[in-house]
CSV table of C-alpha atoms in Angstrom, one decimal:
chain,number,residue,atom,x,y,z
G,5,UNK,CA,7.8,-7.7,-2.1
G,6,UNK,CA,7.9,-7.7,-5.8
G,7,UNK,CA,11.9,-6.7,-5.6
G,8,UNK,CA,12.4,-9.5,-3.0
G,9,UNK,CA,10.8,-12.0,-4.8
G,10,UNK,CA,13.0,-10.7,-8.5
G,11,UNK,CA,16.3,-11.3,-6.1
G,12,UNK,CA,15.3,-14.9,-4.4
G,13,UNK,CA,14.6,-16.2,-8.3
G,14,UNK,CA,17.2,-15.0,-9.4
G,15,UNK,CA,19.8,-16.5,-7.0
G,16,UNK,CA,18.1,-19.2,-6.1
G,17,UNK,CA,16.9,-21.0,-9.1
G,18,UNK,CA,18.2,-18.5,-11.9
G,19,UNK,CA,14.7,-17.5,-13.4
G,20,UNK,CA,13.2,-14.3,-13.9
G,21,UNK,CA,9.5,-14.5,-13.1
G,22,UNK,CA,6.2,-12.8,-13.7
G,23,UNK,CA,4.6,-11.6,-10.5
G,24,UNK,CA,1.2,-9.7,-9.9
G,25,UNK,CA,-0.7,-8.5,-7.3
G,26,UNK,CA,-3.2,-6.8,-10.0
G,27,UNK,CA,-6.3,-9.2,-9.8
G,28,UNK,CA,-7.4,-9.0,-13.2
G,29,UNK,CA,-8.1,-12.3,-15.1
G,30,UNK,CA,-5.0,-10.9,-17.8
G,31,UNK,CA,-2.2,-10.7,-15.1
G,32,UNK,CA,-3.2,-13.7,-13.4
G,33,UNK,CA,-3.1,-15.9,-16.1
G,34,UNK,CA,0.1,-14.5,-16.8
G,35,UNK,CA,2.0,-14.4,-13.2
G,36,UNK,CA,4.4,-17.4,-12.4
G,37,UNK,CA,3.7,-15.8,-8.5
G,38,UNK,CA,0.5,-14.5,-7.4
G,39,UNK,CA,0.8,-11.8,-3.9
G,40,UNK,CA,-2.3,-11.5,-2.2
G,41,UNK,CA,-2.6,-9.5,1.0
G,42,UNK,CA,-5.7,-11.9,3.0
G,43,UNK,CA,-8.1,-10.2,5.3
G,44,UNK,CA,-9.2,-12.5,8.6
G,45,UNK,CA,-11.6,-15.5,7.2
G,46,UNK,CA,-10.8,-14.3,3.6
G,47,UNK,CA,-8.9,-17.7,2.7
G,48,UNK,CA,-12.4,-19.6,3.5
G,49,UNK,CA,-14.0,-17.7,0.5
G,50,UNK,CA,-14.0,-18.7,-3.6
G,51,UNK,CA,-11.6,-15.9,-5.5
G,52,UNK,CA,-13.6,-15.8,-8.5
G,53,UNK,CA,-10.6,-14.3,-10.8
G,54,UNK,CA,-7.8,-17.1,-9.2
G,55,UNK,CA,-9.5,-19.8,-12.1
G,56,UNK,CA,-7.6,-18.0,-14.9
G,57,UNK,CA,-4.1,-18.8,-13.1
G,58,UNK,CA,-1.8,-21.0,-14.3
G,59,UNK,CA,-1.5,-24.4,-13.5
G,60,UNK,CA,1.5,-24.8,-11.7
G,61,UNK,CA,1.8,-20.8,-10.3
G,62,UNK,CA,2.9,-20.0,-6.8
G,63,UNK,CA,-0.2,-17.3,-4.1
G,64,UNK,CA,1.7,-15.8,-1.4
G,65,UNK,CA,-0.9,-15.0,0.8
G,66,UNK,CA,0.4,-11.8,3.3
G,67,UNK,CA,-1.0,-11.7,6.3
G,68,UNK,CA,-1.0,-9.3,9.6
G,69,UNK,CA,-1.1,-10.6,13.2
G,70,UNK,CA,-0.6,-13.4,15.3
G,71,UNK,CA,-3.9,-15.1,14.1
G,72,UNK,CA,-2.4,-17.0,11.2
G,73,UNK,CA,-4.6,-19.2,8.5
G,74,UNK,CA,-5.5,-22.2,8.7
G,75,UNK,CA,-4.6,-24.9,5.8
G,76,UNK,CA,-7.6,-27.3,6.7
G,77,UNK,CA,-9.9,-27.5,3.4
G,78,UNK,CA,-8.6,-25.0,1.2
G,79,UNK,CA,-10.7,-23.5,-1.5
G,80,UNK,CA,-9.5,-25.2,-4.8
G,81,UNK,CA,-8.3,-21.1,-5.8
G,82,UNK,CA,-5.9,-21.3,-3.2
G,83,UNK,CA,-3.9,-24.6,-3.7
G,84,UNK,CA,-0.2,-24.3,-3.9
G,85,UNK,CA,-0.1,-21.0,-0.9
G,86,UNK,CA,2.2,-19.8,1.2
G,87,UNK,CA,1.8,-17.9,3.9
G,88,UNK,CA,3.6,-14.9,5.1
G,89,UNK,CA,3.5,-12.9,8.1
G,90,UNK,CA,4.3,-9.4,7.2
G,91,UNK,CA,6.8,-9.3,10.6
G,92,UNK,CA,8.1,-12.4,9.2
G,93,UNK,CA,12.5,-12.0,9.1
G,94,UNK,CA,13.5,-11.9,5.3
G,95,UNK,CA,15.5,-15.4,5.3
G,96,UNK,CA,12.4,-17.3,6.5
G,97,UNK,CA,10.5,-15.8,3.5
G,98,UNK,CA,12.6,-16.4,1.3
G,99,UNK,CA,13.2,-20.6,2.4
G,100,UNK,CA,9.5,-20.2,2.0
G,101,UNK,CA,9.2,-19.1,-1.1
G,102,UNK,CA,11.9,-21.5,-2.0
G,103,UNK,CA,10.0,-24.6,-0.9
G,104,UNK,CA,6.9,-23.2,-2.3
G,105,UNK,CA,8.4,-22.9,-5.9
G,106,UNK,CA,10.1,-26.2,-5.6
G,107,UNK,CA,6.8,-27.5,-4.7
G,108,UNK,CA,5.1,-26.0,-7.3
G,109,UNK,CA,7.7,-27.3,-10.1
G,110,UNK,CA,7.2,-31.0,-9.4
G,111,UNK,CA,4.0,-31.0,-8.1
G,112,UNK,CA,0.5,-31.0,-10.7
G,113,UNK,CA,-1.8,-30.0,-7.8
G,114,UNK,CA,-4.2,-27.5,-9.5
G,115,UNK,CA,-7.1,-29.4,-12.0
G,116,UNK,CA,-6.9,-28.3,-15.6
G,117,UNK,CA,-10.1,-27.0,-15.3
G,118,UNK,CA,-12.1,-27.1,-11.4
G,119,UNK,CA,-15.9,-26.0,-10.8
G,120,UNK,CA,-17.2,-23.9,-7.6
G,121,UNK,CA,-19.6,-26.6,-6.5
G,122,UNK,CA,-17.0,-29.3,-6.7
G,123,UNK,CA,-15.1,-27.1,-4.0
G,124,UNK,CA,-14.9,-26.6,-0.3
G,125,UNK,CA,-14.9,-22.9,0.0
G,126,UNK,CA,-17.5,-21.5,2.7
G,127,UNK,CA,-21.0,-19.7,2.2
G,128,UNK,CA,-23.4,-17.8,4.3
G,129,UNK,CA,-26.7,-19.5,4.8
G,130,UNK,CA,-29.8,-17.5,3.3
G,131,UNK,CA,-30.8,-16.3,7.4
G,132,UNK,CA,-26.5,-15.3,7.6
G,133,UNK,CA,-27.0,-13.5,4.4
G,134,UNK,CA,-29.6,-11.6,5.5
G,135,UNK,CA,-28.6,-11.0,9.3
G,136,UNK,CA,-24.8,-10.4,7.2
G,137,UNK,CA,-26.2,-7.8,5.1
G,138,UNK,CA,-27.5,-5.8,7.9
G,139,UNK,CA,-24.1,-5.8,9.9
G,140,UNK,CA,-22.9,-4.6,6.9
G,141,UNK,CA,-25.5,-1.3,6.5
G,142,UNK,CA,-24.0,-0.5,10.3
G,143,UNK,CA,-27.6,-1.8,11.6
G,144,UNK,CA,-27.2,-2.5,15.2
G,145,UNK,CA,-28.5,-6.1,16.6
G,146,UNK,CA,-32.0,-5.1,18.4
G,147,UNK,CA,-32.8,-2.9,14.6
G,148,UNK,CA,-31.7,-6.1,13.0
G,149,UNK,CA,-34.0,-8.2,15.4
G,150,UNK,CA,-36.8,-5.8,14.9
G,151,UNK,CA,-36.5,-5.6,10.8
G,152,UNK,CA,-36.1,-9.7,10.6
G,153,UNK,CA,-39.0,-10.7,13.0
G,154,UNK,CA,-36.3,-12.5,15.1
G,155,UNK,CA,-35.0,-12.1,19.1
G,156,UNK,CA,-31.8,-10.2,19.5
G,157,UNK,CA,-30.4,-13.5,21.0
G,158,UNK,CA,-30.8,-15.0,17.7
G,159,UNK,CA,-29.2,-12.2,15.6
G,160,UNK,CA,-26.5,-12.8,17.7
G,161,UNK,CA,-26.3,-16.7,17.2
G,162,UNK,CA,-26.4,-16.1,13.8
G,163,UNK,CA,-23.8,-13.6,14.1
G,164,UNK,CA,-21.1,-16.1,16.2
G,165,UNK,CA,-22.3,-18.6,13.7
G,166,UNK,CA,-21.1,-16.5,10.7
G,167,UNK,CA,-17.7,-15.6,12.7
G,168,UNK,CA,-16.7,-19.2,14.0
G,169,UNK,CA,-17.7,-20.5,10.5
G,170,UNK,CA,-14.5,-17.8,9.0
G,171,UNK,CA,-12.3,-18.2,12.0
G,172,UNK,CA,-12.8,-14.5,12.9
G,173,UNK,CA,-12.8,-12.8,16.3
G,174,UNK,CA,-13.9,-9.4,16.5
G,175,UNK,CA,-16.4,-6.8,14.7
G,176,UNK,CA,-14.0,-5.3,13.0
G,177,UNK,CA,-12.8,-8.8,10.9
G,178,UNK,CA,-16.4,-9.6,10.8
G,179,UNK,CA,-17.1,-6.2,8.3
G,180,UNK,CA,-13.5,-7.0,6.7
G,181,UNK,CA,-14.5,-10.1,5.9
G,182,UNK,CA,-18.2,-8.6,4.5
G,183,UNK,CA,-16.8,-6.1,2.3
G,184,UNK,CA,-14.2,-8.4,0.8
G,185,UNK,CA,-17.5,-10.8,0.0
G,186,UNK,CA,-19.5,-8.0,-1.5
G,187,UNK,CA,-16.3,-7.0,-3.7
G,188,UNK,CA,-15.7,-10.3,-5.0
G,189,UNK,CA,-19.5,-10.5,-6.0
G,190,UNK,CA,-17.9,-14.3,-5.6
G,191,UNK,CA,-20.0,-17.4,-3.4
G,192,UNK,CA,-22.8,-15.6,-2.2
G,193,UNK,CA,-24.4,-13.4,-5.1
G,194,UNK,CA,-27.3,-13.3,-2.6
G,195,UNK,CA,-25.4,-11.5,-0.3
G,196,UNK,CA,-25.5,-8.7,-2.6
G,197,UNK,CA,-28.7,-8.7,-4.0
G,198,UNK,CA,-30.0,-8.8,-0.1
G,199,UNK,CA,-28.5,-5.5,0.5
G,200,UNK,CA,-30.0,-4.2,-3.4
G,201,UNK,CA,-33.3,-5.4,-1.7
G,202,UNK,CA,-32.8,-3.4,1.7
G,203,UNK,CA,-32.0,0.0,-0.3
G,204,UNK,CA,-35.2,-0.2,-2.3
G,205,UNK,CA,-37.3,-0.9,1.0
């Protein structure tokens, strides 16, 4: 990707650019393009480390499937993205990228400086954290139901709850999704101190 992206600035617009997919606060701040590869429901969550990016730079955001993203209330971190399939055919990535980068020259679209509350990213409610966090530990629903005081049929409410809220359709995204929250320590610092809880029990 990195070489692709070299070869379309160059020919297109004559600029050699930074590019990172190293999510460090340093190489963001410094990357004129930003690649991220997005797990199911991931663009729904706050990316801590995208605040140090620069105002004007460019996310591809790679994704795998047929289920693409949605664009409908984007987290203020991932303003000015474009999404690529990874089976996508090279000349439709790069009049993507083109378009992005045009965009993103003549467009001001990120804020100078943005908070978390101010934005639209999604959270787990305290019950999703905790019914969340014991998905996560591999707990099947009737151990869950037992350990929460709760019927199995609500675990799973909770459960479709948590997966329509991120746009995700199977157990598998669901965990994804979980241990992409729990490695961004990001919107739901409960989430981790829930399963901190659990281990000491």
């Amino acid at each position: 990707m990195n070489a692709l992206l070299g070869k379309v600035f160059l020919e297109q617009f004559d600029e050699c650019i930074s590019v990172t997919s190293e999510m460090a606060p340093h190489s963001i701040a410094m990357a004129d393009v930003i690649v991220l590869g997005l797990s199911p429901g991931e663009i729904s969550i706050c990316h801590p480390f995208l605040h140090a990016r620069k105002k004007n730079s460019l996310i591809l955001g790679i994704y795998e499937g047929n289920h693409k993203p949605q664009f409908d209330d984007l987290p203020l971190c991932f303003k000015n993205i474009i999404f690529i399939n990874r089976t996508e055919p090279v000349s439709r990535i790069k009049k993507k990228i083109f378009h992005g980068w045009e965009s993103c020259r003549t467009q001001s679209i990120l804020p100078h400086h943005w908070k978390c509350h101010d934005c639209k990213h999604k959270t787990l409610s305290p019950q999703q954290i905790n019914v969340a966090t014991h998905y996560y530990r591999g707990d099947k629903a009737e151990q869950i139901a037992g350990i929460m005081h709760i019927s199995v049929k609500t675990v799973f409410t909770h459960k479709r709850m948590i997966m329509g809220k991120f746009d995700i359709h199977s157990d598998y995204e669901l965990f994804t999704l979980l241990k992409v929250m729990k490695a961004l320590n990001n919107n739901t610092p409960d989430f981790l101190e829930a399963e901190r809880e659990l281990k000491r029990a």
